[in-house]
Amino acid sequence: MIKLEGRLAKYKELISYFLIACSGVVIQLIVSSLTQNFFGFSFELSIATGYIVAFIIGFFLTKIFAFNQRHSKNSFREGIKFLLVSFISGFITVKGAYYCKYFLDEWGVFGKEQLMFNKSIDIAGLISHFFGMGMSFVVNFISHKHFTFRTTGIYHNFRLFFQRS
């Protein structure tokens, strides 16, 4: 049991981040479905909206639980870095999902909609959404671990640059 605990401790950040990302997946799917079904948003816009809502909640959960920065005095700096990484990652999520859906629809791998719980579901869209989120997960974890929640000096350099201007 001690060996297992030691191995799990080694991957604590990754496991915590994965669980937080799972909550983000749930939030994205709920918001995306609601905005598509009730507000008539397009596929891409609904994914982007879900991503923004999950981003806001994810920042605080990631800061507190995954990278244990709850007492950090750099929340503004971390927020700016988180926003930068998330912007790039959001682009990856939306475009990755869009192109995956495009190819799945072109190849006709799945029928357009399947009936489930008296509700039609676009299986290709759902798989594509997960594909985009999976691509973004990898970029997010590495970037947040090595950039967002570390002192890199980039924020300080930007401040100096804009103070001189």
Short mmCIF file of N, CA and C in Angstrom, two decimals:
data_model
loop_
_atom_site.label_atom_id
_atom_site.label_comp_id
_atom_site.label_asym_id
_atom_site.label_seq_id
_atom_site.Cartn_x
_atom_site.Cartn_y
_atom_site.Cartn_z
N MET A 1 0.82 -1.19 0.00
CA MET A 1 0.00 0.00 0.00
C MET A 1 0.86 1.26 0.00
N ILE A 2 2.00 1.21 0.71
CA ILE A 2 2.88 2.37 0.77
C ILE A 2 3.48 2.65 -0.60
N LYS A 3 3.86 1.60 -1.35
CA LYS A 3 4.41 1.79 -2.68
C LYS A 3 3.38 2.46 -3.60
N LEU A 4 2.12 2.02 -3.48
CA LEU A 4 1.07 2.59 -4.29
C LEU A 4 0.87 4.07 -3.96
N GLU A 5 0.86 4.41 -2.67
CA GLU A 5 0.70 5.81 -2.26
C GLU A 5 1.85 6.66 -2.78
N GLY A 6 3.06 6.13 -2.75
CA GLY A 6 4.21 6.86 -3.26
C GLY A 6 4.10 7.12 -4.75
N ARG A 7 3.64 6.12 -5.48
CA ARG A 7 3.46 6.27 -6.93
C ARG A 7 2.35 7.27 -7.24
N LEU A 8 1.26 7.22 -6.47
CA LEU A 8 0.16 8.15 -6.70
C LEU A 8 0.58 9.58 -6.36
N ALA A 9 1.39 9.74 -5.30
CA ALA A 9 1.85 11.08 -4.92
C ALA A 9 2.68 11.69 -6.04
N LYS A 10 3.41 10.85 -6.74
CA LYS A 10 4.24 11.31 -7.85
C LYS A 10 3.36 11.92 -8.96
N TYR A 11 2.16 11.40 -9.11
CA TYR A 11 1.26 11.87 -10.17
C TYR A 11 0.08 12.68 -9.62
N LYS A 12 0.23 13.20 -8.41
CA LYS A 12 -0.87 13.94 -7.76
C LYS A 12 -1.35 15.11 -8.61
N GLU A 13 -0.42 15.91 -9.13
CA GLU A 13 -0.82 17.05 -9.95
C GLU A 13 -1.59 16.61 -11.18
N LEU A 14 -1.11 15.59 -11.85
CA LEU A 14 -1.76 15.12 -13.07
C LEU A 14 -3.14 14.56 -12.75
N ILE A 15 -3.25 13.78 -11.68
CA ILE A 15 -4.54 13.20 -11.30
C ILE A 15 -5.52 14.31 -10.91
N SER A 16 -5.06 15.26 -10.11
CA SER A 16 -5.91 16.39 -9.71
C SER A 16 -6.35 17.19 -10.93
N TYR A 17 -5.40 17.46 -11.82
CA TYR A 17 -5.72 18.22 -13.01
C TYR A 17 -6.72 17.46 -13.89
N PHE A 18 -6.55 16.16 -13.99
CA PHE A 18 -7.47 15.34 -14.77
C PHE A 18 -8.88 15.41 -14.20
N LEU A 19 -9.02 15.32 -12.88
CA LEU A 19 -10.35 15.40 -12.26
C LEU A 19 -10.98 16.78 -12.47
N ILE A 20 -10.16 17.82 -12.38
CA ILE A 20 -10.65 19.17 -12.63
C ILE A 20 -11.06 19.30 -14.10
N ALA A 21 -10.26 18.73 -14.99
CA ALA A 21 -10.59 18.76 -16.42
C ALA A 21 -11.90 18.01 -16.68
N CYS A 22 -12.13 16.93 -15.95
CA CYS A 22 -13.40 16.20 -16.10
C CYS A 22 -14.59 17.09 -15.72
N SER A 23 -14.43 17.88 -14.66
CA SER A 23 -15.51 18.81 -14.29
C SER A 23 -15.68 19.84 -15.41
N GLY A 24 -14.59 20.26 -16.02
CA GLY A 24 -14.66 21.18 -17.15
C GLY A 24 -15.38 20.57 -18.34
N VAL A 25 -15.16 19.28 -18.56
CA VAL A 25 -15.84 18.57 -19.65
C VAL A 25 -17.34 18.58 -19.42
N VAL A 26 -17.74 18.27 -18.19
CA VAL A 26 -19.17 18.26 -17.86
C VAL A 26 -19.77 19.65 -18.06
N ILE A 27 -19.07 20.67 -17.57
CA ILE A 27 -19.55 22.05 -17.72
C ILE A 27 -19.65 22.41 -19.21
N GLN A 28 -18.62 22.09 -19.98
CA GLN A 28 -18.64 22.40 -21.41
C GLN A 28 -19.79 21.70 -22.13
N LEU A 29 -20.00 20.43 -21.83
CA LEU A 29 -21.07 19.69 -22.50
C LEU A 29 -22.44 20.25 -22.14
N ILE A 30 -22.64 20.59 -20.88
CA ILE A 30 -23.93 21.14 -20.46
C ILE A 30 -24.18 22.49 -21.12
N VAL A 31 -23.20 23.39 -21.02
CA VAL A 31 -23.37 24.72 -21.61
C VAL A 31 -23.51 24.64 -23.13
N SER A 32 -22.69 23.81 -23.76
CA SER A 32 -22.76 23.66 -25.21
C SER A 32 -24.13 23.13 -25.64
N SER A 33 -24.63 22.12 -24.94
CA SER A 33 -25.94 21.56 -25.28
C SER A 33 -27.05 22.59 -25.08
N LEU A 34 -27.01 23.29 -23.95
CA LEU A 34 -28.05 24.28 -23.66
C LEU A 34 -28.04 25.41 -24.69
N THR A 35 -26.85 25.90 -25.02
CA THR A 35 -26.79 27.02 -25.96
C THR A 35 -27.19 26.60 -27.38
N GLN A 36 -26.89 25.36 -27.74
CA GLN A 36 -27.30 24.89 -29.07
C GLN A 36 -28.80 24.63 -29.12
N ASN A 37 -29.34 23.94 -28.11
CA ASN A 37 -30.73 23.51 -28.15
C ASN A 37 -31.73 24.61 -27.79
N PHE A 38 -31.38 25.49 -26.86
CA PHE A 38 -32.34 26.48 -26.41
C PHE A 38 -32.11 27.88 -26.98
N PHE A 39 -30.88 28.18 -27.38
CA PHE A 39 -30.58 29.51 -27.88
C PHE A 39 -30.18 29.51 -29.35
N GLY A 40 -30.11 28.32 -29.97
CA GLY A 40 -29.83 28.23 -31.39
C GLY A 40 -28.41 28.58 -31.80
N PHE A 41 -27.46 28.47 -30.87
CA PHE A 41 -26.06 28.76 -31.20
C PHE A 41 -25.55 27.73 -32.21
N SER A 42 -24.59 28.12 -33.03
CA SER A 42 -23.95 27.18 -33.95
C SER A 42 -23.07 26.22 -33.16
N PHE A 43 -22.63 25.15 -33.83
CA PHE A 43 -21.77 24.16 -33.19
C PHE A 43 -20.52 24.81 -32.60
N GLU A 44 -19.81 25.60 -33.42
CA GLU A 44 -18.58 26.25 -32.95
C GLU A 44 -18.83 27.24 -31.83
N LEU A 45 -19.87 28.07 -31.96
CA LEU A 45 -20.16 29.09 -30.94
C LEU A 45 -20.57 28.44 -29.63
N SER A 46 -21.31 27.36 -29.69
CA SER A 46 -21.72 26.69 -28.46
C SER A 46 -20.52 26.06 -27.74
N ILE A 47 -19.58 25.51 -28.50
CA ILE A 47 -18.37 24.95 -27.89
C ILE A 47 -17.53 26.07 -27.27
N ALA A 48 -17.41 27.18 -27.97
CA ALA A 48 -16.64 28.32 -27.45
C ALA A 48 -17.28 28.87 -26.18
N THR A 49 -18.60 28.96 -26.14
CA THR A 49 -19.30 29.46 -24.95
C THR A 49 -19.08 28.52 -23.77
N GLY A 50 -19.21 27.23 -24.01
CA GLY A 50 -18.95 26.25 -22.95
C GLY A 50 -17.52 26.32 -22.46
N TYR A 51 -16.60 26.55 -23.37
CA TYR A 51 -15.19 26.65 -23.00
C TYR A 51 -14.94 27.86 -22.10
N ILE A 52 -15.57 28.98 -22.41
CA ILE A 52 -15.39 30.20 -21.61
C ILE A 52 -15.93 30.00 -20.19
N VAL A 53 -17.10 29.41 -20.06
CA VAL A 53 -17.67 29.17 -18.73
C VAL A 53 -16.78 28.20 -17.95
N ALA A 54 -16.32 27.13 -18.60
CA ALA A 54 -15.45 26.16 -17.93
C ALA A 54 -14.10 26.79 -17.58
N PHE A 55 -13.63 27.73 -18.41
CA PHE A 55 -12.37 28.43 -18.17
C PHE A 55 -12.41 29.18 -16.83
N ILE A 56 -13.47 29.92 -16.61
CA ILE A 56 -13.58 30.73 -15.39
C ILE A 56 -13.58 29.84 -14.15
N ILE A 57 -14.36 28.80 -14.18
CA ILE A 57 -14.42 27.89 -13.03
C ILE A 57 -13.10 27.12 -12.91
N GLY A 58 -12.55 26.71 -14.05
CA GLY A 58 -11.31 25.92 -14.06
C GLY A 58 -10.11 26.64 -13.49
N PHE A 59 -10.03 27.97 -13.69
CA PHE A 59 -8.89 28.72 -13.15
C PHE A 59 -8.79 28.54 -11.65
N PHE A 60 -9.89 28.76 -10.96
CA PHE A 60 -9.87 28.68 -9.51
C PHE A 60 -9.65 27.25 -9.02
N LEU A 61 -10.29 26.29 -9.65
CA LEU A 61 -10.08 24.89 -9.25
C LEU A 61 -8.64 24.45 -9.50
N THR A 62 -8.09 24.83 -10.64
CA THR A 62 -6.71 24.46 -10.97
C THR A 62 -5.73 25.10 -10.00
N LYS A 63 -5.91 26.37 -9.74
CA LYS A 63 -5.02 27.12 -8.85
C LYS A 63 -5.03 26.50 -7.45
N ILE A 64 -6.20 26.19 -6.96
CA ILE A 64 -6.33 25.72 -5.57
C ILE A 64 -5.97 24.25 -5.43
N PHE A 65 -6.49 23.40 -6.31
CA PHE A 65 -6.36 21.97 -6.10
C PHE A 65 -5.24 21.29 -6.89
N ALA A 66 -5.06 21.64 -8.14
CA ALA A 66 -4.08 20.91 -8.96
C ALA A 66 -2.66 21.34 -8.66
N PHE A 67 -2.42 22.65 -8.61
CA PHE A 67 -1.05 23.13 -8.45
C PHE A 67 -0.82 23.78 -7.09
N ASN A 68 -1.77 23.63 -6.18
CA ASN A 68 -1.65 24.05 -4.78
C ASN A 68 -1.10 25.47 -4.64
N GLN A 69 -1.72 26.41 -5.31
CA GLN A 69 -1.29 27.80 -5.28
C GLN A 69 -2.31 28.69 -4.57
N ARG A 70 -3.07 28.13 -3.65
CA ARG A 70 -4.15 28.90 -3.02
C ARG A 70 -3.63 30.07 -2.20
N HIS A 71 -2.41 30.01 -1.71
CA HIS A 71 -1.86 31.10 -0.90
C HIS A 71 -0.89 31.97 -1.68
N SER A 72 -0.84 31.75 -2.96
CA SER A 72 0.06 32.52 -3.82
C SER A 72 -0.40 33.98 -3.87
N LYS A 73 0.54 34.87 -3.89
CA LYS A 73 0.23 36.30 -3.97
C LYS A 73 0.25 36.78 -5.43
N ASN A 74 0.31 35.84 -6.37
CA ASN A 74 0.43 36.16 -7.79
C ASN A 74 -0.83 35.85 -8.58
N SER A 75 -1.99 35.97 -7.97
CA SER A 75 -3.23 35.58 -8.65
C SER A 75 -3.46 36.35 -9.94
N PHE A 76 -3.19 37.65 -9.93
CA PHE A 76 -3.40 38.44 -11.15
C PHE A 76 -2.47 37.95 -12.26
N ARG A 77 -1.21 37.77 -11.92
CA ARG A 77 -0.22 37.29 -12.88
C ARG A 77 -0.60 35.90 -13.40
N GLU A 78 -0.99 35.03 -12.49
CA GLU A 78 -1.38 33.68 -12.88
C GLU A 78 -2.65 33.72 -13.74
N GLY A 79 -3.55 34.64 -13.41
CA GLY A 79 -4.77 34.78 -14.21
C GLY A 79 -4.47 35.21 -15.63
N ILE A 80 -3.53 36.14 -15.80
CA ILE A 80 -3.14 36.58 -17.15
C ILE A 80 -2.52 35.42 -17.93
N LYS A 81 -1.62 34.70 -17.28
CA LYS A 81 -0.98 33.55 -17.95
C LYS A 81 -2.01 32.46 -18.26
N PHE A 82 -2.92 32.22 -17.31
CA PHE A 82 -3.97 31.23 -17.51
C PHE A 82 -4.83 31.62 -18.71
N LEU A 83 -5.14 32.92 -18.81
CA LEU A 83 -5.94 33.42 -19.93
C LEU A 83 -5.21 33.20 -21.25
N LEU A 84 -3.92 33.48 -21.29
CA LEU A 84 -3.13 33.29 -22.50
C LEU A 84 -3.11 31.82 -22.93
N VAL A 85 -2.81 30.95 -21.99
CA VAL A 85 -2.78 29.51 -22.29
C VAL A 85 -4.17 29.03 -22.71
N SER A 86 -5.18 29.48 -22.00
CA SER A 86 -6.55 29.04 -22.29
C SER A 86 -7.05 29.57 -23.62
N PHE A 87 -6.61 30.75 -24.02
CA PHE A 87 -6.99 31.27 -25.33
C PHE A 87 -6.46 30.34 -26.44
N ILE A 88 -5.20 29.98 -26.33
CA ILE A 88 -4.60 29.07 -27.31
C ILE A 88 -5.28 27.71 -27.25
N SER A 89 -5.51 27.23 -26.05
CA SER A 89 -6.15 25.94 -25.86
C SER A 89 -7.60 25.95 -26.33
N GLY A 90 -8.28 27.06 -26.11
CA GLY A 90 -9.66 27.19 -26.58
C GLY A 90 -9.73 27.12 -28.10
N PHE A 91 -8.78 27.75 -28.75
CA PHE A 91 -8.69 27.68 -30.21
C PHE A 91 -8.49 26.23 -30.64
N ILE A 92 -7.62 25.51 -29.94
CA ILE A 92 -7.37 24.10 -30.24
C ILE A 92 -8.65 23.29 -30.04
N THR A 93 -9.38 23.55 -28.95
CA THR A 93 -10.62 22.83 -28.67
C THR A 93 -11.65 23.06 -29.77
N VAL A 94 -11.90 24.33 -30.09
CA VAL A 94 -12.95 24.66 -31.06
C VAL A 94 -12.59 24.17 -32.45
N LYS A 95 -11.38 24.48 -32.91
CA LYS A 95 -10.99 24.08 -34.26
C LYS A 95 -10.77 22.58 -34.37
N GLY A 96 -10.21 21.97 -33.31
CA GLY A 96 -10.04 20.52 -33.32
C GLY A 96 -11.38 19.81 -33.43
N ALA A 97 -12.37 20.28 -32.66
CA ALA A 97 -13.71 19.70 -32.72
C ALA A 97 -14.35 19.95 -34.09
N TYR A 98 -14.19 21.17 -34.60
CA TYR A 98 -14.79 21.53 -35.89
C TYR A 98 -14.25 20.64 -37.02
N TYR A 99 -12.92 20.51 -37.10
CA TYR A 99 -12.34 19.73 -38.19
C TYR A 99 -12.58 18.24 -38.01
N CYS A 100 -12.60 17.77 -36.78
CA CYS A 100 -12.92 16.36 -36.55
C CYS A 100 -14.35 16.07 -37.00
N LYS A 101 -15.28 16.95 -36.65
CA LYS A 101 -16.68 16.78 -37.07
C LYS A 101 -16.79 16.85 -38.59
N TYR A 102 -16.07 17.77 -39.18
CA TYR A 102 -16.09 17.91 -40.64
C TYR A 102 -15.68 16.59 -41.30
N PHE A 103 -14.57 16.00 -40.83
CA PHE A 103 -14.09 14.75 -41.43
C PHE A 103 -15.03 13.59 -41.13
N LEU A 104 -15.56 13.51 -39.91
CA LEU A 104 -16.50 12.43 -39.59
C LEU A 104 -17.76 12.54 -40.44
N ASP A 105 -18.25 13.77 -40.64
CA ASP A 105 -19.43 13.96 -41.49
C ASP A 105 -19.12 13.62 -42.95
N GLU A 106 -17.95 14.03 -43.43
CA GLU A 106 -17.56 13.75 -44.81
C GLU A 106 -17.43 12.25 -45.06
N TRP A 107 -16.84 11.55 -44.12
CA TRP A 107 -16.64 10.11 -44.27
C TRP A 107 -17.91 9.33 -43.99
N GLY A 108 -18.89 9.97 -43.38
CA GLY A 108 -20.15 9.30 -43.07
C GLY A 108 -20.01 8.19 -42.07
N VAL A 109 -19.06 8.35 -41.14
CA VAL A 109 -18.79 7.30 -40.15
C VAL A 109 -20.00 7.08 -39.24
N PHE A 110 -20.67 8.15 -38.86
CA PHE A 110 -21.82 8.06 -37.97
C PHE A 110 -23.02 8.67 -38.67
N GLY A 111 -24.20 8.17 -38.32
CA GLY A 111 -25.41 8.81 -38.81
C GLY A 111 -25.49 10.21 -38.21
N LYS A 112 -26.23 11.06 -38.85
CA LYS A 112 -26.30 12.45 -38.38
C LYS A 112 -26.76 12.52 -36.93
N GLU A 113 -27.82 11.77 -36.59
CA GLU A 113 -28.33 11.84 -35.23
C GLU A 113 -28.85 10.47 -34.82
N GLN A 114 -28.65 10.15 -33.58
CA GLN A 114 -29.16 8.93 -33.00
C GLN A 114 -30.17 9.30 -31.93
N LEU A 115 -31.21 8.51 -31.75
CA LEU A 115 -32.20 8.81 -30.74
C LEU A 115 -31.78 8.19 -29.42
N MET A 116 -31.73 9.01 -28.38
CA MET A 116 -31.35 8.54 -27.05
C MET A 116 -32.17 9.31 -26.03
N PHE A 117 -32.87 8.62 -25.15
CA PHE A 117 -33.69 9.25 -24.13
C PHE A 117 -34.70 10.24 -24.75
N ASN A 118 -35.30 9.84 -25.87
CA ASN A 118 -36.26 10.69 -26.59
C ASN A 118 -35.65 12.02 -27.02
N LYS A 119 -34.36 12.06 -27.20
CA LYS A 119 -33.66 13.27 -27.62
C LYS A 119 -32.66 12.86 -28.69
N SER A 120 -32.63 13.60 -29.78
CA SER A 120 -31.66 13.29 -30.82
C SER A 120 -30.30 13.85 -30.44
N ILE A 121 -29.27 13.05 -30.68
CA ILE A 121 -27.90 13.43 -30.33
C ILE A 121 -27.03 13.27 -31.56
N ASP A 122 -26.24 14.26 -31.83
CA ASP A 122 -25.30 14.20 -32.94
C ASP A 122 -24.05 13.48 -32.45
N ILE A 123 -23.94 12.20 -32.74
CA ILE A 123 -22.83 11.38 -32.26
C ILE A 123 -21.50 11.90 -32.78
N ALA A 124 -21.43 12.28 -34.05
CA ALA A 124 -20.19 12.81 -34.63
C ALA A 124 -19.80 14.11 -33.91
N GLY A 125 -20.78 14.94 -33.60
CA GLY A 125 -20.50 16.19 -32.87
C GLY A 125 -19.99 15.92 -31.47
N LEU A 126 -20.57 14.94 -30.79
CA LEU A 126 -20.13 14.60 -29.43
C LEU A 126 -18.71 14.04 -29.44
N ILE A 127 -18.43 13.13 -30.34
CA ILE A 127 -17.08 12.57 -30.45
C ILE A 127 -16.08 13.66 -30.82
N SER A 128 -16.47 14.54 -31.71
CA SER A 128 -15.60 15.65 -32.12
C SER A 128 -15.32 16.59 -30.96
N HIS A 129 -16.34 16.86 -30.17
CA HIS A 129 -16.18 17.73 -29.00
C HIS A 129 -15.16 17.11 -28.03
N PHE A 130 -15.28 15.82 -27.77
CA PHE A 130 -14.32 15.13 -26.90
C PHE A 130 -12.92 15.14 -27.50
N PHE A 131 -12.83 14.98 -28.81
CA PHE A 131 -11.53 15.02 -29.49
C PHE A 131 -10.85 16.37 -29.27
N GLY A 132 -11.61 17.45 -29.49
CA GLY A 132 -11.06 18.80 -29.29
C GLY A 132 -10.64 19.03 -27.85
N MET A 133 -11.46 18.57 -26.91
CA MET A 133 -11.11 18.74 -25.49
C MET A 133 -9.89 17.91 -25.12
N GLY A 134 -9.75 16.74 -25.70
CA GLY A 134 -8.58 15.90 -25.41
C GLY A 134 -7.29 16.53 -25.90
N MET A 135 -7.34 17.11 -27.10
CA MET A 135 -6.16 17.81 -27.61
C MET A 135 -5.80 18.97 -26.70
N SER A 136 -6.79 19.69 -26.27
CA SER A 136 -6.58 20.85 -25.42
C SER A 136 -6.07 20.45 -24.02
N PHE A 137 -6.50 19.29 -23.51
CA PHE A 137 -6.07 18.83 -22.19
C PHE A 137 -4.55 18.71 -22.13
N VAL A 138 -3.97 18.12 -23.13
CA VAL A 138 -2.52 17.91 -23.15
C VAL A 138 -1.78 19.26 -23.16
N VAL A 139 -2.21 20.16 -24.04
CA VAL A 139 -1.58 21.48 -24.11
C VAL A 139 -1.75 22.24 -22.79
N ASN A 140 -2.96 22.18 -22.23
CA ASN A 140 -3.24 22.87 -20.97
C ASN A 140 -2.36 22.40 -19.82
N PHE A 141 -2.32 21.09 -19.61
CA PHE A 141 -1.57 20.58 -18.46
C PHE A 141 -0.10 20.98 -18.53
N ILE A 142 0.51 20.75 -19.66
CA ILE A 142 1.93 21.06 -19.81
C ILE A 142 2.17 22.56 -19.66
N SER A 143 1.34 23.37 -20.28
CA SER A 143 1.51 24.82 -20.22
C SER A 143 1.27 25.38 -18.82
N HIS A 144 0.21 24.91 -18.15
CA HIS A 144 -0.06 25.41 -16.80
C HIS A 144 1.01 24.97 -15.81
N LYS A 145 1.48 23.75 -15.97
CA LYS A 145 2.51 23.24 -15.05
C LYS A 145 3.83 23.99 -15.21
N HIS A 146 4.23 24.25 -16.45
CA HIS A 146 5.55 24.82 -16.69
C HIS A 146 5.54 26.32 -16.98
N PHE A 147 4.36 26.93 -17.07
CA PHE A 147 4.30 28.35 -17.41
C PHE A 147 3.39 29.12 -16.46
N THR A 148 2.14 28.75 -16.37
CA THR A 148 1.15 29.55 -15.65
C THR A 148 1.46 29.66 -14.16
N PHE A 149 1.69 28.55 -13.51
CA PHE A 149 1.86 28.55 -12.06
C PHE A 149 3.33 28.46 -11.65
N ARG A 150 4.18 29.05 -12.47
CA ARG A 150 5.61 29.18 -12.16
C ARG A 150 6.03 30.60 -12.43
N THR A 151 7.04 31.04 -11.71
CA THR A 151 7.61 32.35 -11.99
C THR A 151 8.58 32.20 -13.14
N THR A 152 8.22 32.79 -14.27
CA THR A 152 9.05 32.64 -15.47
C THR A 152 9.78 33.94 -15.83
N GLY A 153 9.34 35.05 -15.26
CA GLY A 153 9.95 36.33 -15.57
C GLY A 153 9.28 37.05 -16.72
N ILE A 154 8.42 36.39 -17.45
CA ILE A 154 7.80 37.01 -18.62
C ILE A 154 6.87 38.15 -18.21
N TYR A 155 6.12 37.98 -17.14
CA TYR A 155 5.20 39.03 -16.68
C TYR A 155 6.00 40.27 -16.28
N HIS A 156 7.07 40.07 -15.55
CA HIS A 156 7.93 41.18 -15.12
C HIS A 156 8.51 41.92 -16.34
N ASN A 157 8.97 41.17 -17.32
CA ASN A 157 9.52 41.78 -18.53
C ASN A 157 8.47 42.58 -19.30
N PHE A 158 7.23 42.06 -19.38
CA PHE A 158 6.16 42.82 -20.02
C PHE A 158 5.87 44.11 -19.28
N ARG A 159 5.85 44.06 -17.97
CA ARG A 159 5.59 45.27 -17.17
C ARG A 159 6.68 46.31 -17.41
N LEU A 160 7.92 45.88 -17.41
CA LEU A 160 9.03 46.81 -17.67
C LEU A 160 8.93 47.42 -19.07
N PHE A 161 8.56 46.58 -20.03
CA PHE A 161 8.44 47.06 -21.40
C PHE A 161 7.36 48.15 -21.51
N PHE A 162 6.21 47.91 -20.89
CA PHE A 162 5.11 48.88 -21.00
C PHE A 162 5.34 50.10 -20.13
N GLN A 163 6.12 49.99 -19.07
CA GLN A 163 6.44 51.16 -18.24
C GLN A 163 7.39 52.10 -18.98
N ARG A 164 8.26 51.56 -19.81
CA ARG A 164 9.21 52.38 -20.58
C ARG A 164 8.50 53.12 -21.72
N SER A 165 7.45 52.51 -22.26
CA SER A 165 6.78 53.09 -23.43
C SER A 165 6.00 54.34 -23.10
#
